[in-house]
PDB file of C-alpha atoms in Angstrom:
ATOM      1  CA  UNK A 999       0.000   0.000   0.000  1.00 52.00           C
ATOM      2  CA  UNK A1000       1.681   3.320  -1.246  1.00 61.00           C
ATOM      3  CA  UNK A1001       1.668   6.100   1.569  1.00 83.00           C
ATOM      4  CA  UNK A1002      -0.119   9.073   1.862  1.00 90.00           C
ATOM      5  CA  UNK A1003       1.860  11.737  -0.258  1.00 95.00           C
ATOM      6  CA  UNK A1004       2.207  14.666   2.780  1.00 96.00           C
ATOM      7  CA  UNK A1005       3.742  17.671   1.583  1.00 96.00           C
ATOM      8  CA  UNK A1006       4.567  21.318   2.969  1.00 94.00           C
ATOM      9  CA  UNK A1007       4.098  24.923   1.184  1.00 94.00           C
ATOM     10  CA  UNK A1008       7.113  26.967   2.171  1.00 92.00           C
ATOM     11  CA  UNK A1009       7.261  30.774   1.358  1.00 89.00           C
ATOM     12  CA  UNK A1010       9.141  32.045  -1.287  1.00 85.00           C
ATOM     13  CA  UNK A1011       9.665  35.392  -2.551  1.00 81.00           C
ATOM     14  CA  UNK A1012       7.196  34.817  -5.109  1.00 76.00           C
ATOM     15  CA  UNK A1013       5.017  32.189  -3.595  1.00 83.00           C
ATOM     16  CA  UNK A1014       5.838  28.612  -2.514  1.00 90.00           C
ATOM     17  CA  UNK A1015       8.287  25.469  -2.970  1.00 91.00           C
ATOM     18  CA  UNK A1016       7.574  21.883  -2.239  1.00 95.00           C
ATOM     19  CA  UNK A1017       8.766  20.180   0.815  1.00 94.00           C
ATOM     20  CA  UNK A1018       8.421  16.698   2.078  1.00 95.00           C
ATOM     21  CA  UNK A1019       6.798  16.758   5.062  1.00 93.00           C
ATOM     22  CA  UNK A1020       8.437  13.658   7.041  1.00 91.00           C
ATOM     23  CA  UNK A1021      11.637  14.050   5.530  1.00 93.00           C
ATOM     24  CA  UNK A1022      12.181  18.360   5.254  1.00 93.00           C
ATOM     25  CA  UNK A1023      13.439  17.422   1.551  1.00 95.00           C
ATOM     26  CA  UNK A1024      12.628  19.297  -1.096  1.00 95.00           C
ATOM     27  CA  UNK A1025       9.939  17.955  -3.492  1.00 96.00           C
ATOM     28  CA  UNK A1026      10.943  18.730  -7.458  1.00 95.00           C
ATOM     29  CA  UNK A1027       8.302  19.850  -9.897  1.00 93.00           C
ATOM     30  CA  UNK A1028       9.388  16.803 -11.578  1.00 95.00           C
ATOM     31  CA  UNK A1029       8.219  14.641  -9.042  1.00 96.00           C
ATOM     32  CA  UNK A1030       5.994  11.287 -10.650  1.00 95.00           C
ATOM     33  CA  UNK A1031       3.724  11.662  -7.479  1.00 95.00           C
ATOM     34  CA  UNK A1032       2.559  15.286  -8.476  1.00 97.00           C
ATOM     35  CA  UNK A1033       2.177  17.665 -11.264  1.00 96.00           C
ATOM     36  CA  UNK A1034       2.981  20.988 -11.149  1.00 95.00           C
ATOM     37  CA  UNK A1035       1.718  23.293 -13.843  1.00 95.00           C
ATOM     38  CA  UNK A1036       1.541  26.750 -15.847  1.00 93.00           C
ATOM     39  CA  UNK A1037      -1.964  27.531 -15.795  1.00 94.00           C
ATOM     40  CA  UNK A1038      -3.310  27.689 -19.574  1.00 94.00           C
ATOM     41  CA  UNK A1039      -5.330  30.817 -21.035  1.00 90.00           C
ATOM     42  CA  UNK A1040      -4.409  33.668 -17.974  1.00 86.00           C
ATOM     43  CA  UNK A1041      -4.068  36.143 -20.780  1.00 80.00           C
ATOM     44  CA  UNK A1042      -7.352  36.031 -21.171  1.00 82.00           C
ATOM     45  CA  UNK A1043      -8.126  36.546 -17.530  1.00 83.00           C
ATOM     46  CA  UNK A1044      -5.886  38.871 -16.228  1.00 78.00           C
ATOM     47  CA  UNK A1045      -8.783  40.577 -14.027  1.00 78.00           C
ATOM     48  CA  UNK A1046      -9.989  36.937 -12.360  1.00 82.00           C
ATOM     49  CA  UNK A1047      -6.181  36.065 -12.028  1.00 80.00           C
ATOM     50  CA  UNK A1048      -5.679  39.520  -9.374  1.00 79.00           C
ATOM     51  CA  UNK A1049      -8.476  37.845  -7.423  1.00 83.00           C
ATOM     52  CA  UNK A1050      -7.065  37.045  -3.783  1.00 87.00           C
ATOM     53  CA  UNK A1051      -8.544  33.719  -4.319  1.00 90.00           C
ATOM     54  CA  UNK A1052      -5.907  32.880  -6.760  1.00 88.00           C
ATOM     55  CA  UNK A1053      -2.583  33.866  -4.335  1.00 88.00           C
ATOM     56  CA  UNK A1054      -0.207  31.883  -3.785  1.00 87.00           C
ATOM     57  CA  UNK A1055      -1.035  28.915  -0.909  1.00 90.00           C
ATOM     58  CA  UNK A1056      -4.869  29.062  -1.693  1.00 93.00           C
ATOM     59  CA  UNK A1057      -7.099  26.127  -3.046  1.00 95.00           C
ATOM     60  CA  UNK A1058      -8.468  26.118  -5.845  1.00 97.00           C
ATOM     61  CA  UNK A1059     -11.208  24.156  -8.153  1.00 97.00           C
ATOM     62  CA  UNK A1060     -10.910  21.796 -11.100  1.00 98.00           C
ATOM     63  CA  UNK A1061     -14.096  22.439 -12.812  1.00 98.00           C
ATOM     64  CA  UNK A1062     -14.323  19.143 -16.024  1.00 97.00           C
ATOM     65  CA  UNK A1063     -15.960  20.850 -18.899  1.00 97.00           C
ATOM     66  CA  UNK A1064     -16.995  17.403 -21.054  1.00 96.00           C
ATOM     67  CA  UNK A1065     -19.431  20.209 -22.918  1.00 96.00           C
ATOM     68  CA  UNK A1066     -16.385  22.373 -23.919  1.00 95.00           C
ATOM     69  CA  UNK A1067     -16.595  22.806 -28.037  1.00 95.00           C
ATOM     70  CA  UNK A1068     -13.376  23.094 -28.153  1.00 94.00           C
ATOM     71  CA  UNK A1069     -12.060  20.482 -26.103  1.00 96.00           C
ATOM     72  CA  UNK A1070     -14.207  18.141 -24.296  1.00 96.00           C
ATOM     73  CA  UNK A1071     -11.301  17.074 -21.764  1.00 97.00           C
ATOM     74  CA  UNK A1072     -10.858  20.426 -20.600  1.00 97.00           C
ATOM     75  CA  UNK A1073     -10.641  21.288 -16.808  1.00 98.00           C
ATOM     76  CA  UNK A1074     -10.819  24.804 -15.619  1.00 97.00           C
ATOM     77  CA  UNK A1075      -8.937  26.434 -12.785  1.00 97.00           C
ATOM     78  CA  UNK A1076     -11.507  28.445 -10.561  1.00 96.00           C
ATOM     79  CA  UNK A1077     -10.992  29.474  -6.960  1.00 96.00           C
ATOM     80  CA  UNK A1078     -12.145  27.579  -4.315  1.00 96.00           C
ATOM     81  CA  UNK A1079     -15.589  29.507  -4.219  1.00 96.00           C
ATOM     82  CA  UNK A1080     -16.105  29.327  -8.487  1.00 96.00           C
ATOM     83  CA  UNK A1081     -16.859  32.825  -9.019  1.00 95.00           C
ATOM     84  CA  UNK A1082     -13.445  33.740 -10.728  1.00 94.00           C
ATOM     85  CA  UNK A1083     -11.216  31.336 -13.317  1.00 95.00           C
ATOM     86  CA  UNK A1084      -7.723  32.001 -13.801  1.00 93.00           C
ATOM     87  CA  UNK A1085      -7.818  29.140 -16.914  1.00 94.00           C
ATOM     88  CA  UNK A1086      -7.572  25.710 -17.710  1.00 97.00           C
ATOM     89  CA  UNK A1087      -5.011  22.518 -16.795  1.00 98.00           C
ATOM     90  CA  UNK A1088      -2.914  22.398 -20.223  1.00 97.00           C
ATOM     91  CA  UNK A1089      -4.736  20.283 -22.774  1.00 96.00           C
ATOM     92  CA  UNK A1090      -1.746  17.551 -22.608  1.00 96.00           C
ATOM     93  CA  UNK A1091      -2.298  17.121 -19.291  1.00 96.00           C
ATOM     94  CA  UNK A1092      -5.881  17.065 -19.108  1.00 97.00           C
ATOM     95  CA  UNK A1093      -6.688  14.773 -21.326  1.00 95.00           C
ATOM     96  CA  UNK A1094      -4.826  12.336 -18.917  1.00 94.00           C
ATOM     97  CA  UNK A1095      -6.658  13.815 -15.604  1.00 95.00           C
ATOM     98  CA  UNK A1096      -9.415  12.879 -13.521  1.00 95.00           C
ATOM     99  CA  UNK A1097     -10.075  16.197 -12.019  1.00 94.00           C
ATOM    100  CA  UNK A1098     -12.312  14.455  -9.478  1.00 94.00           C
ATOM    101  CA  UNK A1099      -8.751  12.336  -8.003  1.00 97.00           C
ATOM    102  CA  UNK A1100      -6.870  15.463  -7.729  1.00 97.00           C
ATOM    103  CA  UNK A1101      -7.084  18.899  -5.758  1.00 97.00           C
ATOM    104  CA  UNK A1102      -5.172  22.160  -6.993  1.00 97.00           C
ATOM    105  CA  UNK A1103      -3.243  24.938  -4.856  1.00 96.00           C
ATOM    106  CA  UNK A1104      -2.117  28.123  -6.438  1.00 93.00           C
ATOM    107  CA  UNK A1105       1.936  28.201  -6.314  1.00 91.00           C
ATOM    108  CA  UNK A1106       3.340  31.015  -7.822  1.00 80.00           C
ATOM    109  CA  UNK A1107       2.264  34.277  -9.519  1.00 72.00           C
ATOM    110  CA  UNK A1108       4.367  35.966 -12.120  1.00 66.00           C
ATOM    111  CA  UNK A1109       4.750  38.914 -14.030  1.00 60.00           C
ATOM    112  CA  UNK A1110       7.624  38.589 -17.363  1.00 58.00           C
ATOM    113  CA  UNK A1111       8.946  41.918 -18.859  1.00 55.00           C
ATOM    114  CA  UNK A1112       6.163  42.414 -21.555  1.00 55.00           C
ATOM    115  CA  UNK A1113       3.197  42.758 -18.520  1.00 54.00           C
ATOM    116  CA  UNK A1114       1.987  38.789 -19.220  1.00 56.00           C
ATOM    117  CA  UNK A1115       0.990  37.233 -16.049  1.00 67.00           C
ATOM    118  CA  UNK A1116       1.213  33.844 -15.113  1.00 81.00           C
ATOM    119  CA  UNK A1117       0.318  31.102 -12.858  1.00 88.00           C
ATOM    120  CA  UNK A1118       1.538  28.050 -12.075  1.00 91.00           C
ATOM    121  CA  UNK A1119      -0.479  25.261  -9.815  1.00 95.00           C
ATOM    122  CA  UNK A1120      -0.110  21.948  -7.772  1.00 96.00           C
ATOM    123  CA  UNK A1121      -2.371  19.354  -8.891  1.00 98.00           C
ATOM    124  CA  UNK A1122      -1.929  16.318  -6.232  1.00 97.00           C
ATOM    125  CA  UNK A1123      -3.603  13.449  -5.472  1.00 96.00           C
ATOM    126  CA  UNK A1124      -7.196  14.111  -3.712  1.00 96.00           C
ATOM    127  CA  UNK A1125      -5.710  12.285  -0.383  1.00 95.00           C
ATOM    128  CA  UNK A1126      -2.722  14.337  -0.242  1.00 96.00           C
ATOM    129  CA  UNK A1127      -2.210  16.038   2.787  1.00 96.00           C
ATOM    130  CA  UNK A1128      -0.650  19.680   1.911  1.00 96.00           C
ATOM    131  CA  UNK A1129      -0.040  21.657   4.865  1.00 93.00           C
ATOM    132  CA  UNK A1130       0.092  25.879   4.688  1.00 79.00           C
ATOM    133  CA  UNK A1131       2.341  28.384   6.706  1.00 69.00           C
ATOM    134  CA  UNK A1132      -0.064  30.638   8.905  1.00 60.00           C
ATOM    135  CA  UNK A1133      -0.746  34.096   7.764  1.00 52.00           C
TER     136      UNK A1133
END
């Protein structure tokens, strides 16, 4: 029986890193057990994405849209209350993903020279314990 994946959010400058939460090592973005992504279509959202309910360490939804004309695997990002969506889980990960086995924290919020935003995600597995630094 595999054990329960626990991790840790520590603070970075610009949001949070990975940590192992029995062993204090630090958990790659690489890691098999977890997938960590770049949230697709925030250039389309750049008002939702300024929502506190996207900052880094806060849960979010995976919303399946099996009605979506353009792609019936696609999962949105929401917060955790669905009135804002920062975009979808990349297509090529999707299509692989049963948003109902997985939860989503926001990670990191950036800003490149040209004024594009960005945000990147944790997807891990729904039983995953993922502990928060206090406020």
């Amino acid at each position: 029986m595999a054990e329960r994946l626990r991790l840790w959010l520590e603070r970075t400058r610009d949001g949070y890193r990975l940590r192992d939460a029995e062993s204090g090592e630090v958990v790659r973005h690489e890691d098999p057990r977890i997938r960590v992504v770049k949230v697709a279509g925030v250039s389309y959202r750049l008002d939702s994405v300024q929502d506190d309910g996207f900052s880094p360490g806060q849960r979010l939804s995976l919303v399946p849209e099996p009605e979506n004309e353009h792609d019936p695997h696609a999962i949105g990002i929401w917060d955790a209350d669905r009135r804002a969506q920062a975009g979808y889980v990349p297509a090529e990960i999707a299509r692989d993903l049963d948003a109902t086995a997985w939860q989503a924290v926001s990670l990191l919020e950036f800003r490149d020279g040209q004024q594009r935003a960005g945000l990147r995600v944790l997807l891990a597995p729904r039983d995953a314990w993922i502990g928060a630094p206090r406020a």
